[in-house]
Amino acid sequence: MHRQIESTEPLDATRGRRVELILSQIDALPTLSPIATRLLELSSDDESDIKEIVALIESDPSLTSKILGLCRRADKGLGDRITTVKHAVLMLGLSAVQAAVLSVDVFELLDSHRFDNIDAEAYCERTGTEGLDRVGFWKHAVAVACASELLAEASPALEVSPEEAFVAGLLHDLGKLVLDMILPRSYARVAAMCEQRQCATADVERTVIGIDHHTAGKRLAEHWSLPHVLQDVLWLHSQPMAGIPDLPHKPIIGVVTAAKGVCRSLLLGWSGEFGPPPDVVQLCLESEIDPAMVEVITPNLHENIARRCAALGIDQQNDSGLLLQSVMAANRKLGRMYEMLSARSEAGKHQARALDAICAFHRAWKPARGIVDVCEQVAQSAISALGAGYYAILFRPRDREPWQLCRFSREGLRSGAELIDEAWDPFSSGNQRATTPPGAPVDELPWLVAHLRDVPEASRVRVLVMNSASGGPVVALVHDRPLAPPHIGTRELSALLATWASAITSAAQHEGARRLGEQLAHTNRSLAQMQTQWAEAQSLVRLGEMASGAAHEMNNPLTVISGRSQMLARAAENPRDRAAAASIAEAAQDLANLITGLRLLADPPELTLARVSVERVVADAAAIASGRANVNDRVSLECSPEVGTVSCDPELLENALSEVILNAIESDADTRVRIRADRQGNTVRLIVADGGPGFTQRALRHAFDPFFSDKPAGRQTGLGLSRSRRLIELHSGSITIANSPGGGAQVVILLPDVANAQAALSGPDNGDEHAHAA
């Protein structure tokens, strides 16, 4: 993978301070030796004297011997003929000697500057990784240097100095070594993550440390005042050539990039890169190098690497030993790849099993099911995915609501659901184990143990919260399964738990929405009923005002009419005149009764309560109705033994019942009226049924409206049922009408026995004294 030149992601304050601290530590690293620094100054001066340069190098005998070793190259046929520094300068040129000096100085400086870090070693031992392999690192650096040198020689059209290419290749990955020196534990973590993920180092470096080895290497090159060409190689190598600006030294960057690709493909040394090796042919084409040159340089590459490593004192081996080491490295890489593929295969099996379980769960999922049903489905899915064992679901719909415990047998059958009123917060600091697999031991929750009576081994049971703390429902799995690798992967378990928790939460939300809908419908019905009652109350108020005004205005005229007509009836000698006067008096009385009835609807009198026999009240009402209808033996009464007495206003209740009974008698000329009285708790129920034609649909809608009547005009005023409902409602009762399934009409009256209910609540000693039969 190629890194980008610059990251566009903004750094927060903490990350920025960390990067600045790392860069300041790089600036605090030791500088190059005085000899190397002076040599760089002299070589950049066109008027410098070769004798001064030779004397400067020969002032350090150890440096002199290593430089002579680097300069003895068999491929140029010089062999052991280079015996002095002056000879090396004359035979190979000043740039070759300068490259050798710089290579030796950098190697000795960084290889000797190590930090022993116990934490880093412990981390590597715990993760089974080795961190940065210094010997392997330098072998890879020398390999890239030799490959860069050979590619530069084989590609003269690029005009890249082989000596300069060698130094650039040797130093290209110094940033990795610098980060390992400054932050050994963090870099051990980077190396371990790269090996585990099989990915590029730079991406992980930026994630873990904050900067990558490209930036660190460039900063070190600036600190050492290395030439700009080396600074850019350390910064821009291994990046697509198309993304590099047209710099004068762009070809050498391409040479090092291609050389690194060759060395990675041959597994030469430790590159610290675990991603897929790059396409060497493509790298060569991007760098304008003939890909055939790779085959040309490869035969001499191992020999050159062995000689240069020997000169620097790096794990001295001949070229065949180096080749054997490359083969062993390839075998080790194959072994790691096999282990990785085996682990991925096992993870794939876990993922497939979890995915199958999730798919099966969704296929069986029915959104309209209740919470307990869904919990049972979750238990069955858990048995399928995790194996048979003990399972229960602990669920809390909302904060401050009781927990619901649904327990299941090993076959997944529901065995009960219990409410547990316990204020347990699984997300508090003391309950963190409950949110991490396999969960908190149930022994830590004594309030729950008491409800798990059917658990064979309670010590193995754990409670694992399946969803996050979001202020909504909380779902926990009570189980006795391991829930850890190799039984199931962490990601697969998280997916299963999230699926199950989502299903239970969805069921809870569905039930809540259903309850809310039912409450809303009930509220709407109540509101409609209240609106109807309010409209009726307003109508009655207006009717009462009209009745009061009519009574006030009509009382005196009606009194005069009634009195005079009665006087005329007594004084008249002609029977026809007496009948006419009696009709006038009767009409006046009817009008007076109508006004009285209207006033009763609008402004009913206060109740005068008494404890009376239900049977006596109903019988008296039936007698009144029979008398008004002028019939005998058409009304039958059936009272259950427990009906007893009721607290009511006898006169007003008889008035209400007589209107209902009279309406039933008049439904048909030959019908019989059946009255049944019984008691339902503290409520007296009266059912008045007849054998007539029943109510019309219009009558069912408007029977209680004032002045409504389905009878021929002139028969009734239409106030009877209206007056009955008004008087029954005064007793806090209700009256409903319907048609009987077998034919005829049926009126049901419910009268709550309030006084009897209060007596029952206050005790047997306080209720008997209020009861008496009328």
XYZ file of C-alpha atoms in Angstrom, residues 107-719:
613
model
C 25.277 2.513 10.646
C 27.636 2.844 13.625
C 25.697 5.795 15.051
C 22.233 4.232 14.952
C 23.251 0.640 15.609
C 25.011 1.650 18.811
C 22.272 4.026 19.975
C 19.755 1.565 21.445
C 17.210 1.790 24.234
C 16.528 -1.239 26.416
C 12.821 -1.261 27.155
C 11.326 -3.918 29.413
C 7.748 -2.927 28.489
C 8.438 -3.411 24.778
C 9.988 -6.826 25.387
C 7.038 -7.855 27.562
C 4.600 -6.673 24.885
C 6.371 -8.669 22.188
C 6.450 -11.749 24.400
C 2.734 -11.404 25.174
C 1.727 -10.979 21.516
C 4.140 -13.575 20.151
C 5.900 -10.990 17.939
C 9.501 -9.753 17.778
C 9.082 -6.031 17.257
C 11.723 -4.389 15.054
C 14.408 -6.881 13.980
C 17.543 -4.695 13.910
C 19.803 -7.209 12.190
C 17.124 -8.002 9.645
C 16.452 -4.281 9.230
C 20.090 -3.516 8.340
C 20.270 -6.518 6.024
C 17.229 -5.225 4.181
C 18.730 -1.710 4.077
C 21.991 -3.032 2.602
C 19.993 -5.171 0.153
C 18.013 -2.146 -1.071
C 21.268 -0.164 -1.285
C 22.960 -2.835 -3.422
C 19.880 -3.265 -5.624
C 19.631 0.515 -6.071
C 23.291 0.697 -7.044
C 22.969 -2.131 -9.552
C 19.759 -0.709 -11.083
C 21.424 2.714 -11.432
C 24.391 1.148 -13.214
C 22.058 -0.862 -15.473
C 19.994 2.221 -16.375
C 22.435 4.929 -17.518
C 19.639 6.872 -19.208
C 18.331 7.855 -15.758
C 21.633 9.657 -14.993
C 21.564 8.433 -11.401
C 24.916 8.035 -9.651
C 25.314 4.412 -8.458
C 27.151 5.594 -5.341
C 24.398 8.083 -4.521
C 21.781 5.379 -5.171
C 23.599 3.082 -2.750
C 23.493 5.633 0.081
C 19.863 6.499 -0.641
C 18.903 2.816 -0.559
C 20.811 2.247 2.654
C 19.104 5.139 4.454
C 15.590 4.925 2.916
C 13.884 3.361 5.985
C 15.797 5.127 8.758
C 12.494 6.541 10.015
C 11.475 3.076 11.287
C 14.677 2.769 13.271
C 14.255 6.269 14.682
C 10.667 5.621 15.846
C 11.767 2.347 17.433
C 14.559 4.168 19.270
C 12.276 6.914 20.589
C 9.089 4.877 21.240
C 10.171 1.222 21.533
C 6.949 -0.060 23.122
C 4.691 1.783 20.685
C 6.730 0.572 17.741
C 6.618 -2.995 19.029
C 2.854 -2.596 18.999
C 2.993 -1.246 15.427
C 5.070 -4.231 14.276
C 2.699 -6.679 15.998
C -0.410 -5.080 14.486
C 1.135 -5.039 11.003
C 2.024 -8.713 11.272
C -1.409 -9.662 12.570
C -3.269 -7.596 9.979
C -0.842 -8.209 7.110
C -0.845 -4.544 6.158
C 1.502 -1.657 5.386
C 3.521 -0.163 8.237
C 2.933 3.527 7.500
C -0.850 3.305 7.978
C -0.508 1.677 11.398
C 2.270 4.080 12.425
C 0.018 7.051 11.789
C -2.790 5.414 13.762
C -0.731 4.326 16.788
C 2.051 6.935 16.969
C 0.727 9.923 15.038
C 3.408 10.112 12.315
C 4.879 7.539 9.951
C 8.481 6.539 9.306
C 8.601 8.652 6.133
C 8.057 11.871 8.106
C 10.392 10.734 10.899
C 13.138 9.865 8.383
C 12.827 13.211 6.624
C 13.057 15.030 9.971
C 16.211 13.076 10.884
C 17.779 13.852 7.484
C 17.076 17.549 8.059
C 18.587 17.280 11.562
C 21.760 15.760 10.071
C 21.819 18.300 7.197
C 21.903 15.508 4.641
C 21.609 16.501 0.977
C 18.096 17.296 -0.250
C 18.151 14.288 -2.524
C 18.459 11.977 0.508
C 15.813 13.909 2.444
C 13.307 13.402 -0.376
C 14.187 9.730 -0.803
C 13.493 9.099 2.888
C 10.201 11.011 2.578
C 8.805 9.973 -0.813
C 10.024 6.451 -1.576
C 7.415 3.698 -2.144
C 4.869 6.247 -3.346
C 3.309 6.043 -6.841
C 5.590 7.948 -9.170
C 2.624 9.733 -10.735
C 1.985 11.471 -7.421
C 5.554 12.801 -6.999
C 6.266 16.333 -8.267
C 8.764 16.785 -11.107
C 11.843 17.119 -8.892
C 15.394 17.047 -10.305
C 16.121 13.895 -8.278
C 12.848 12.117 -9.012
C 14.668 9.306 -10.882
C 16.650 8.267 -7.799
C 13.393 8.063 -5.813
C 12.070 5.704 -8.479
C 15.265 3.625 -8.389
C 15.019 3.141 -4.591
C 11.291 2.342 -4.836
C 11.933 -0.314 -7.488
C 14.919 -1.703 -5.563
C 12.843 -2.044 -2.417
C 10.189 -3.924 -4.383
C 12.857 -6.323 -5.703
C 14.225 -6.968 -2.186
C 10.764 -7.540 -0.751
C 9.912 -10.032 -3.468
C 13.190 -11.879 -2.709
C 12.559 -11.654 1.074
C 15.941 -10.064 1.709
C 16.176 -8.952 5.329
C 13.351 -7.544 7.471
C 11.451 -4.790 5.693
C 8.754 -4.316 8.343
C 6.124 -4.453 5.594
C 3.568 -7.261 5.850
C 1.174 -6.277 3.107
C 1.167 -7.894 -0.333
C 4.522 -7.379 -2.145
C 4.336 -4.798 -4.933
C 4.405 -5.615 -8.640
C 8.105 -5.190 -9.481
C 7.460 -4.936 -13.218
C 4.949 -2.137 -12.682
C 7.345 -0.333 -10.319
C 10.090 -0.491 -12.919
C 7.808 0.840 -15.653
C 6.662 3.728 -13.447
C 10.334 4.544 -12.698
C 11.368 4.287 -16.398
C 13.550 1.244 -15.695
C 13.646 -1.694 -18.048
C 12.015 -4.610 -16.135
C 14.501 -6.973 -17.785
C 17.260 -5.325 -15.734
C 15.846 -6.994 -12.629
C 16.788 -10.391 -14.050
C 20.214 -8.988 -14.934
C 21.098 -7.734 -11.457
C 19.610 -10.607 -9.433
C 22.504 -13.109 -9.891
C 25.053 -10.650 -8.440
C 22.752 -9.239 -5.772
C 23.320 -11.803 -3.019
C 27.110 -11.648 -3.408
C 27.124 -7.839 -3.194
C 24.882 -7.889 -0.121
C 27.121 -10.450 1.598
C 30.265 -8.341 0.948
C 28.689 -5.087 2.142
C 27.223 -6.727 5.270
C 30.607 -8.204 6.068
C 32.253 -4.811 5.670
C 29.741 -3.243 8.075
C 29.924 -6.167 10.508
C 26.304 -7.228 10.000
C 25.772 -10.986 10.535
C 28.718 -11.995 8.358
C 27.617 -14.636 5.844
C 28.633 -15.613 2.337
C 26.256 -15.237 -0.573
C 25.035 -18.869 -0.352
C 24.280 -18.410 3.350
C 22.383 -15.254 2.565
C 20.425 -17.097 -0.113
C 19.658 -19.881 2.341
C 18.532 -17.277 4.857
C 16.176 -15.808 2.242
C 14.700 -19.243 1.609
C 14.227 -19.776 5.354
C 12.568 -16.369 5.582
C 10.235 -17.365 2.776
C 9.380 -20.591 4.633
C 8.698 -18.632 7.806
C 6.458 -16.269 5.878
C 4.606 -19.205 4.364
C 4.181 -20.647 7.855
C 2.776 -17.346 9.123
C 0.476 -17.153 6.129
C -0.735 -20.685 6.821
C -1.406 -19.833 10.461
C -3.163 -16.646 9.396
C -5.281 -18.463 6.814
C -6.119 -21.178 9.351
C -7.188 -18.521 11.848
C -9.233 -16.767 9.179
C -10.779 -20.059 8.158
C -11.810 -20.736 11.753
C -13.104 -17.181 12.043
C -15.001 -17.717 8.800
C -16.657 -20.793 10.265
C -17.702 -18.781 13.314
C -19.001 -16.003 11.068
C -20.896 -18.446 8.855
C -22.471 -20.088 11.912
C -23.420 -16.709 13.355
C -24.755 -15.536 9.991
C -26.818 -18.704 9.604
C -28.235 -18.191 13.092
C -29.092 -14.554 12.332
C -30.722 -15.494 9.008
C -32.747 -18.285 10.648
C -33.792 -15.895 13.402
C -34.963 -13.286 10.892
C -36.851 -15.884 8.847
C -38.808 -16.888 11.954
C -39.236 -13.274 13.091
C -42.776 -11.904 13.256
C -42.957 -8.197 14.121
C -46.367 -8.405 15.790
C -45.295 -10.963 18.412
C -45.191 -10.080 22.098
C -42.056 -9.657 24.194
C -42.299 -13.064 25.867
C -42.782 -14.797 22.504
C -39.738 -13.028 21.070
C -37.679 -13.935 24.147
C -38.594 -17.573 23.538
C -37.468 -17.235 19.930
C -34.169 -15.700 21.134
C -33.631 -18.658 23.491
C -34.220 -21.103 20.642
C -31.801 -19.163 18.428
C -29.209 -19.179 21.227
C -29.523 -22.954 21.556
C -28.972 -23.283 17.808
C -25.983 -20.889 17.691
C -24.303 -21.449 21.060
C -25.360 -24.967 21.962
C -27.791 -26.438 24.463
C -27.604 -25.030 27.970
C -29.445 -22.878 30.460
C -30.943 -19.689 29.029
C -33.122 -16.923 30.407
C -33.851 -13.387 29.241
C -33.749 -10.462 31.655
C -35.545 -7.453 30.244
C -36.398 -3.944 31.428
C -38.584 -1.827 29.093
C -37.714 1.523 30.682
C -35.816 3.051 33.581
C -37.493 2.640 36.959
C -39.708 -0.155 35.630
C -39.511 -3.718 37.000
C -37.278 -6.292 35.331
C -39.012 -9.106 33.459
C -37.410 -12.555 33.696
C -38.318 -15.155 31.061
C -36.852 -18.599 31.817
C -36.543 -21.472 29.371
C -35.852 -25.167 29.546
C -33.021 -26.795 27.623
C -35.503 -27.526 24.839
C -36.294 -23.806 24.579
C -39.847 -24.046 25.914
C -41.104 -21.130 27.949
C -41.362 -22.024 31.628
C -42.523 -18.723 33.098
C -42.252 -14.951 33.168
C -41.733 -13.016 36.399
C -41.619 -9.379 37.393
C -38.644 -8.403 39.567
C -38.759 -5.007 41.230
C -35.023 -4.363 41.546
C -33.113 -1.119 40.808
C -30.063 -2.789 39.159
C -28.071 -0.628 36.752
C -25.834 -2.869 34.606
C -23.998 0.154 33.185
C -22.747 1.554 36.488
C -19.036 1.477 37.253
C -19.381 -1.495 39.603
C -21.202 -3.676 37.056
C -18.876 -3.434 34.056
C -18.408 -7.208 33.920
C -22.058 -7.551 32.935
C -21.402 -5.737 29.645
C -18.365 -7.828 28.596
C -18.563 -11.477 27.460
C -19.150 -13.911 28.997
C -20.848 -11.602 31.566
C -21.037 -11.136 35.323
C -21.403 -14.238 37.539
C -24.952 -14.541 38.779
C -23.563 -14.970 42.306
C -22.850 -11.219 42.229
C -26.605 -10.593 41.843
C -28.247 -12.262 44.875
C -31.616 -10.696 44.019
C -31.579 -12.676 40.756
C -30.355 -15.960 42.224
C -33.589 -16.254 44.216
C -35.537 -16.364 40.938
C -33.321 -19.004 39.285
C -34.489 -21.977 41.292
C -34.278 -24.387 38.364
C -30.569 -23.804 37.610
C -28.534 -27.019 38.153
C -25.169 -25.234 38.593
C -25.701 -21.599 39.522
C -21.932 -21.021 39.785
C -21.648 -21.359 35.984
C -24.472 -18.976 35.163
C -23.612 -15.471 34.006
C -25.560 -12.342 33.084
C -24.511 -10.586 29.871
C -26.123 -7.327 28.748
C -26.867 -7.536 25.025
C -27.334 -3.864 24.153
C -25.677 -0.543 24.965
C -26.737 2.069 27.491
C -28.958 4.305 25.377
C -31.668 5.223 27.869
C -34.091 2.751 26.302
C -34.861 -0.901 26.983
C -32.135 -3.072 28.538
C -31.841 -6.727 27.505
C -29.559 -9.265 29.210
C -28.865 -12.918 28.423
C -28.686 -15.248 31.432
C -26.684 -18.299 30.330
C -24.146 -20.982 31.255
C -22.177 -21.076 27.966
C -18.435 -20.161 27.551
C -19.107 -17.388 24.967
C -15.401 -16.987 24.197
C -12.927 -18.185 21.536
C -12.537 -20.854 20.259
C -16.255 -21.513 20.887
C -17.359 -18.310 19.175
C -15.630 -15.181 17.900
C -16.071 -11.843 19.633
C -17.441 -10.080 16.530
C -19.838 -12.923 15.762
C -21.124 -12.905 19.339
C -21.601 -9.134 19.204
C -23.633 -9.479 15.989
C -25.831 -12.188 17.525
C -26.399 -10.239 20.731
C -27.210 -7.059 18.802
C -29.716 -8.956 16.623
C -31.449 -10.539 19.603
C -31.521 -7.310 21.603
C -32.892 -5.424 18.589
C -35.694 -7.961 18.168
C -36.707 -7.789 21.837
C -36.485 -3.995 21.838
C -38.594 -3.881 18.664
C -41.207 -6.134 20.275
C -41.252 -3.873 23.340
C -41.699 -0.809 21.163
C -44.465 -2.574 19.213
C -46.265 -3.470 22.430
C -45.818 0.067 23.685
C -47.210 1.450 20.428
C -50.123 -0.975 20.611
C -50.888 0.015 24.202
C -50.590 3.658 23.251
C -52.972 3.077 20.349
C -55.472 1.376 22.636
C -55.171 4.195 25.156
C -55.605 6.737 22.372
C -58.697 4.936 21.069
C -60.123 4.785 24.593
C -59.353 8.459 25.071
C -61.011 9.286 21.763
C -64.106 7.311 22.750
C -64.185 9.040 26.127
C -63.733 12.394 24.443
C -66.554 11.673 22.005
C -68.750 10.548 24.879
C -67.888 13.682 26.850
C -68.606 15.831 23.814
C -71.986 14.129 23.434
C -72.728 14.543 27.126
C -71.629 18.163 27.005
C -73.860 18.795 23.982
C -76.763 17.100 25.767
C -76.052 19.096 28.911
C -76.066 22.302 26.877
C -79.322 21.250 25.237
C -80.827 20.481 28.628
C -79.669 23.824 29.952
C -81.341 25.607 27.078
C -84.396 23.370 27.471
C -84.504 24.125 31.163
C -84.304 27.837 30.503
C -87.134 27.506 27.984
C -89.196 25.350 30.346
C -88.670 27.762 33.220
C -89.694 30.681 31.049
C -92.661 28.748 29.661
C -93.761 27.666 33.124
C -93.489 31.219 34.392
C -95.412 32.654 31.446
C -97.939 29.808 31.069
C -98.727 28.881 34.682
C -101.280 31.636 35.257
C -103.068 31.177 31.902
C -103.101 27.372 32.393
C -104.458 27.800 35.915
C -107.217 30.063 34.631
C -108.003 27.715 31.728
C -108.016 24.650 33.961
C -110.152 26.308 36.652
C -112.654 27.847 34.267
C -113.022 24.619 32.261
C -113.730 22.676 35.446
C -116.332 25.294 36.457
C -117.924 25.076 33.011
C -118.022 21.287 33.232
C -119.887 21.464 36.551
C -122.273 24.206 35.395
C -123.063 22.809 31.969
C -126.319 20.935 31.683
C -125.720 19.653 28.187
C -123.532 16.458 28.190
C -121.812 17.651 25.079
C -120.798 20.911 26.737
C -119.563 19.076 29.836
C -117.392 16.787 27.630
C -115.935 19.790 25.809
C -115.113 21.537 29.096
C -113.498 18.313 30.458
C -111.338 18.030 27.310
C -110.146 21.590 27.813
C -109.196 20.811 31.433
C -107.414 17.593 30.406
C -105.430 19.391 27.662
C -104.401 22.087 30.129
C -103.204 19.392 32.551
C -101.238 17.650 29.779
C -99.532 20.906 28.942
C -98.734 21.469 32.610
C -97.295 17.924 32.841
C -95.164 18.563 29.755
C -93.685 21.690 31.291
C -93.042 19.800 34.529
C -91.306 17.022 32.571
C -89.091 19.497 30.785
C -88.118 21.084 34.090
C -87.316 17.643 35.457
C -84.885 17.037 32.562
C -83.197 20.403 32.887
C -83.168 20.793 36.632
C -83.830 17.489 38.413
C -84.555 17.519 42.124
C -82.098 16.469 44.849
C -82.110 12.754 45.717
C -83.623 11.654 48.975
C -81.816 8.350 49.537
C -83.256 5.460 51.435
C -82.467 1.768 51.686
C -85.338 0.036 49.892
C -86.175 -3.403 48.550
C -85.325 -3.729 44.867
C -88.263 -6.093 44.350
C -90.713 -3.627 45.960
C -89.488 -0.662 43.871
C -89.719 -2.630 40.612
C -93.163 -4.001 41.510
C -94.501 -0.515 42.315
C -93.074 0.836 39.028
C -94.713 -2.025 37.109
C -98.058 -1.249 38.792
C -97.769 2.436 37.852
C -96.959 1.542 34.225
C -99.790 -1.001 34.021
C -102.236 1.552 35.410
C -101.140 4.197 32.930
C -101.473 1.675 30.066
C -104.742 0.341 31.491
C -103.597 -3.321 31.301
C -103.462 -6.197 33.759
C -101.228 -9.280 34.095
C -98.889 -8.381 31.222
C -95.807 -7.731 33.381
C -93.838 -10.510 35.139
C -91.034 -9.956 37.672
C -88.166 -12.353 38.523
C -85.782 -11.372 41.325
C -82.707 -13.382 42.297
C -82.379 -14.119 46.031
C -79.242 -12.011 46.446
C -80.641 -8.850 44.883
C -81.730 -7.534 48.319
C -81.931 -3.806 48.872
C -80.446 -0.759 47.212
C -79.752 2.818 48.272
C -81.902 5.126 46.081
C -84.632 7.764 45.932
C -87.706 5.438 45.749
C -90.059 7.956 44.144
C -87.669 9.081 41.402
C -86.500 5.514 40.709
C -90.126 4.292 40.421
C -90.787 7.177 38.011
C -87.772 6.179 35.857
C -88.641 2.451 35.850
C -92.328 3.044 35.100
C -91.435 4.985 31.944
C -89.264 2.071 30.720
C -91.941 -0.532 31.551
C -94.698 1.602 29.973
C -92.613 1.899 26.781
C -92.287 -1.923 26.689
C -96.020 -2.475 27.303
C -96.936 -0.083 24.476
C -94.522 -1.726 21.992
C -97.248 -4.219 20.978
C -100.865 -4.727 21.972
C -100.362 -8.365 22.967
C -96.780 -8.384 24.174
C -95.735 -9.551 27.616
C -93.041 -7.690 29.531
C -90.437 -9.681 31.487
C -88.405 -7.997 34.215
C -85.362 -9.736 35.735
C -83.457 -8.309 38.709
C -80.099 -9.619 39.953
C -76.929 -8.364 41.587
C -73.364 -8.224 40.216
C -71.166 -7.346 43.153
C -72.245 -3.907 44.353
C -74.304 -3.260 41.219
C -78.007 -4.050 40.795
C -78.919 -5.063 37.245
C -82.467 -4.736 35.887
C -83.369 -6.196 32.480
C -86.708 -5.195 30.922
C -87.540 -7.280 27.818
C -90.634 -7.429 25.624
C -91.826 -9.544 22.719
C -92.638 -6.664 20.410
C -91.036 -5.720 17.079
C -87.971 -4.246 18.771
C -86.301 -0.886 18.217
C -85.817 0.517 14.736
C -82.318 1.644 13.772
C -83.526 5.222 14.076
C -84.879 4.543 17.541
C -81.581 2.907 18.630
C -79.794 6.155 17.737
C -82.331 8.666 19.086
C -84.484 6.908 21.706
C -83.086 9.064 24.536
C -83.470 12.358 22.647
C -86.194 14.624 24.110
C -89.476 14.619 22.104
C -88.362 11.644 19.972
C -91.024 8.973 19.337
C -91.524 6.244 16.742
C -95.245 6.078 17.632
C -97.968 7.869 15.618
C -98.288 11.589 16.258
C -100.334 12.465 19.328
C -99.766 9.175 21.172
C -96.837 10.275 23.446
C -94.735 13.378 24.158
C -91.388 11.584 23.574
C -89.980 12.465 27.013
